[in-house]
Amino acid sequence: MNIGVLALQGAFAEHLAALRKLGANGVEIRQRADFHAGLDGIILPGGESTVMGKLLRELELYAPIRDAIAAGMPVLSTCAGLILLAERAENNEKTYFALMDITVRRNAYGRQLGSFRTTTDIAGIGPYPMVFIRAPFISSVGPKAHVLATVDGHVVAARQQNMLATAFHPELTDDLRVHSYFINMIAQVNANCCQQQTA
């Protein structure tokens, strides 16, 4: 299984390490040529969403990645990656891929001093240690998406079909279950595609 990891900034190396531990092949996406038809899924890591959005356009990665996700490519988005996916931003007029039926609030927990750790249940996974760094949260979820986890009444993980989004950083813990969940998502998508082709 080949999974692309957007490697423009943020903790992409930690995502690659998690994939390696689970037996998946992680591919760094740094330029348009790196994003190719052989990828089964993509991870949009944390970082700074404004910078990432600018680099995606400058490197001509914006359109091919957006089109692939819109066509059903599985995606795991964490922290800033969550902001890239959201259709709406509560405290920012700018949106990016705008594919997931959620509204986000950038820097919802404050700046660096607002970073924290906690443990809470994720639907389909169970209790999970969460690391938040200048994190957003999901302030509202539309009918196309569903909530997977909340912290203090705020949505911090959601899923919409092929899109999995977290406000926290699963790559910064030793717990591989979020990445494993994502790999299972990819396997399900691949299985469904095979069934449709043989139907």
Short mmCIF file of C-alpha atoms in Angstrom, two decimals:
data_model
loop_
_atom_site.label_atom_id
_atom_site.label_comp_id
_atom_site.label_asym_id
_atom_site.label_seq_id
_atom_site.Cartn_x
_atom_site.Cartn_y
_atom_site.Cartn_z
CA MET A 1 0.00 0.00 0.00
CA ASN A 2 1.42 3.39 -1.03
CA ILE A 3 0.35 6.45 0.97
CA GLY A 4 1.49 9.95 0.08
CA VAL A 5 2.35 12.36 2.88
CA LEU A 6 2.36 16.07 2.05
CA ALA A 7 5.92 17.03 3.03
CA LEU A 8 5.90 20.82 2.72
CA GLN A 9 6.11 21.50 6.47
CA GLY A 10 4.95 20.10 9.79
CA ALA A 11 5.41 16.64 11.32
CA PHE A 12 5.38 14.69 8.05
CA ALA A 13 8.39 12.57 9.11
CA GLU A 14 6.43 11.25 12.10
CA HIS A 15 3.53 10.26 9.84
CA LEU A 16 5.97 8.43 7.56
CA ALA A 17 7.43 6.59 10.57
CA ALA A 18 3.95 5.53 11.75
CA LEU A 19 3.10 4.18 8.29
CA ARG A 20 6.39 2.27 8.20
CA LYS A 21 5.63 0.59 11.53
CA LEU A 22 2.29 -0.56 10.12
CA GLY A 23 3.88 -2.01 6.98
CA ALA A 24 2.67 0.68 4.58
CA ASN A 25 4.93 2.55 2.16
CA GLY A 26 4.98 6.29 2.82
CA VAL A 27 5.80 8.58 -0.11
CA GLU A 28 6.90 12.19 0.47
CA ILE A 29 4.89 14.65 -1.64
CA ARG A 30 7.08 17.70 -2.28
CA GLN A 31 6.30 18.51 -5.91
CA ARG A 32 3.68 17.72 -8.50
CA ALA A 33 5.63 14.74 -9.93
CA ASP A 34 5.49 13.04 -6.50
CA PHE A 35 1.70 12.90 -6.59
CA HIS A 36 0.97 10.09 -9.02
CA ALA A 37 -1.61 7.44 -9.87
CA GLY A 38 0.17 4.76 -7.81
CA LEU A 39 -0.92 6.31 -4.50
CA ASP A 40 -3.71 4.65 -2.51
CA GLY A 41 -4.25 7.55 -0.09
CA ILE A 42 -2.77 10.79 1.21
CA ILE A 43 -2.03 12.40 4.58
CA LEU A 44 -2.29 16.18 5.07
CA PRO A 45 -0.22 16.86 8.21
CA GLY A 46 -0.10 19.73 10.66
CA GLY A 47 1.77 22.94 9.98
CA GLU A 48 0.45 26.40 9.15
CA SER A 49 -2.59 26.28 6.90
CA THR A 50 -1.99 29.65 5.21
CA VAL A 51 1.58 28.71 4.28
CA MET A 52 0.53 25.23 3.18
CA GLY A 53 -2.26 26.63 1.00
CA LYS A 54 0.17 29.05 -0.65
CA LEU A 55 2.77 26.33 -1.30
CA LEU A 56 0.15 23.95 -2.70
CA ARG A 57 -0.71 26.49 -5.39
CA GLU A 58 2.87 27.57 -6.09
CA LEU A 59 3.96 23.94 -6.55
CA GLU A 60 0.88 23.13 -8.67
CA LEU A 61 -0.23 20.50 -6.16
CA TYR A 62 -3.54 22.10 -5.22
CA ALA A 63 -5.66 20.96 -8.19
CA PRO A 64 -4.43 17.35 -8.51
CA ILE A 65 -4.76 16.68 -4.76
CA ARG A 66 -8.19 18.31 -4.51
CA ASP A 67 -9.44 16.44 -7.59
CA ALA A 68 -8.14 13.11 -6.26
CA ILE A 69 -9.83 13.56 -2.86
CA ALA A 70 -13.06 14.72 -4.52
CA ALA A 71 -12.95 11.59 -6.69
CA GLY A 72 -12.70 9.37 -3.59
CA MET A 73 -9.01 9.06 -2.65
CA PRO A 74 -8.85 8.41 1.11
CA VAL A 75 -7.28 11.26 3.10
CA LEU A 76 -6.18 11.65 6.71
CA SER A 77 -5.89 15.31 7.71
CA THR A 78 -4.45 16.44 11.04
CA CYS A 79 -4.51 19.91 12.64
CA ALA A 80 -3.71 22.31 9.75
CA GLY A 81 -4.67 19.52 7.34
CA LEU A 82 -8.14 19.62 8.89
CA ILE A 83 -8.36 23.33 8.02
CA LEU A 84 -7.35 22.56 4.42
CA LEU A 85 -10.25 20.10 4.07
CA ALA A 86 -12.99 22.18 5.71
CA GLU A 87 -15.71 23.77 3.59
CA ARG A 88 -16.05 26.66 6.05
CA ALA A 89 -13.77 28.55 8.45
CA GLU A 90 -15.41 30.41 11.31
CA ASN A 91 -12.65 32.96 11.95
CA ASN A 92 -11.04 33.07 8.52
CA GLU A 93 -12.64 34.00 5.18
CA LYS A 94 -10.14 31.84 3.29
CA THR A 95 -10.84 28.18 2.54
CA TYR A 96 -8.67 25.71 0.65
CA PHE A 97 -9.81 22.30 -0.64
CA ALA A 98 -13.28 22.97 0.88
CA LEU A 99 -14.41 19.35 0.49
CA MET A 100 -15.56 18.30 3.97
CA ASP A 101 -18.92 19.40 5.37
CA ILE A 102 -17.52 20.98 8.52
CA THR A 103 -16.78 24.44 9.92
CA VAL A 104 -13.45 24.92 11.68
CA ARG A 105 -12.11 27.52 14.08
CA ARG A 106 -8.37 28.16 13.58
CA ASN A 107 -6.13 28.34 16.68
CA ALA A 108 -9.22 27.56 18.73
CA TYR A 109 -7.20 26.53 21.78
CA GLY A 110 -4.89 29.53 21.61
CA ARG A 111 -1.26 29.83 20.59
CA GLN A 112 1.67 27.74 21.79
CA LEU A 113 0.70 28.09 25.46
CA GLY A 114 -2.68 26.61 24.55
CA SER A 115 -1.11 23.30 23.57
CA PHE A 116 -2.11 20.35 25.75
CA ARG A 117 -2.59 16.59 26.01
CA THR A 118 -5.67 14.61 26.97
CA THR A 119 -7.25 11.19 26.46
CA THR A 120 -10.74 10.65 25.13
CA ASP A 121 -12.76 8.09 23.16
CA ILE A 122 -12.70 7.97 19.37
CA ALA A 123 -15.61 6.10 17.80
CA GLY A 124 -14.37 2.81 16.38
CA ILE A 125 -11.02 3.11 18.18
CA GLY A 126 -11.59 3.65 21.92
CA PRO A 127 -9.67 5.78 24.45
CA TYR A 128 -6.88 7.61 22.65
CA PRO A 129 -4.05 9.91 23.83
CA MET A 130 -4.39 13.21 21.99
CA VAL A 131 -1.73 15.90 21.48
CA PHE A 132 -3.02 19.39 20.60
CA ILE A 133 -0.62 22.09 19.35
CA ARG A 134 -2.19 25.50 18.57
CA ALA A 135 -5.05 23.34 17.45
CA PRO A 136 -8.26 24.13 15.62
CA PHE A 137 -11.50 22.42 16.47
CA ILE A 138 -14.61 21.70 14.45
CA SER A 139 -17.28 24.19 15.50
CA SER A 140 -20.07 22.58 13.46
CA VAL A 141 -20.62 19.41 11.45
CA GLY A 142 -22.94 19.31 8.47
CA PRO A 143 -25.17 16.36 7.52
CA LYS A 144 -22.56 14.77 5.20
CA ALA A 145 -20.00 14.31 7.98
CA HIS A 146 -20.23 12.59 11.37
CA VAL A 147 -18.51 13.16 14.70
CA LEU A 148 -15.91 10.66 15.92
CA ALA A 149 -14.61 12.42 19.06
CA THR A 150 -15.18 15.46 21.27
CA VAL A 151 -13.13 17.16 23.99
CA ASP A 152 -14.92 19.49 26.42
CA GLY A 153 -17.88 19.73 24.06
CA HIS A 154 -15.79 20.58 20.99
CA VAL A 155 -15.53 18.22 18.01
CA VAL A 156 -11.92 17.12 17.48
CA ALA A 157 -12.35 14.24 15.02
CA ALA A 158 -14.82 13.61 12.20
CA ARG A 159 -15.27 11.50 9.12
CA GLN A 160 -17.03 12.01 5.81
CA GLN A 161 -16.83 9.02 3.45
CA ASN A 162 -13.17 8.94 2.30
CA MET A 163 -12.11 11.87 4.52
CA LEU A 164 -10.83 11.46 8.10
CA ALA A 165 -9.97 14.64 10.02
CA THR A 166 -8.47 15.22 13.46
CA ALA A 167 -7.67 18.44 15.33
CA PHE A 168 -4.93 16.61 17.24
CA HIS A 169 -1.64 15.02 16.17
CA PRO A 170 -1.82 11.19 16.20
CA GLU A 171 1.69 11.04 14.74
CA LEU A 172 3.13 12.55 17.95
CA THR A 173 2.15 9.56 20.12
CA ASP A 174 3.24 5.92 20.09
CA ASP A 175 -0.38 4.86 19.55
CA LEU A 176 -0.79 3.73 15.93
CA ARG A 177 -4.55 3.14 15.97
CA VAL A 178 -5.57 6.29 14.06
CA HIS A 179 -3.12 5.44 11.28
CA SER A 180 -4.33 1.83 11.38
CA TYR A 181 -7.94 3.06 11.09
CA PHE A 182 -6.91 5.10 8.05
CA ILE A 183 -5.16 2.14 6.43
CA ASN A 184 -8.35 0.09 6.95
CA MET A 185 -10.32 2.91 5.28
CA ILE A 186 -8.03 2.64 2.26
CA ALA A 187 -8.46 -1.14 2.16
CA GLN A 188 -12.25 -0.73 2.23
CA VAL A 189 -12.16 1.79 -0.63
CA ASN A 190 -9.95 -0.55 -2.68
CA ALA A 191 -12.27 -3.49 -1.98
CA ASN A 192 -15.35 -1.50 -2.99
CA CYS A 193 -13.63 -0.43 -6.24
CA CYS A 194 -12.79 -4.05 -7.06
CA GLN A 195 -16.38 -5.14 -6.41
CA GLN A 196 -17.73 -2.40 -8.67
CA GLN A 197 -15.31 -3.36 -11.47
CA THR A 198 -16.35 -7.03 -11.32
CA ALA A 199 -20.09 -6.30 -10.99
#
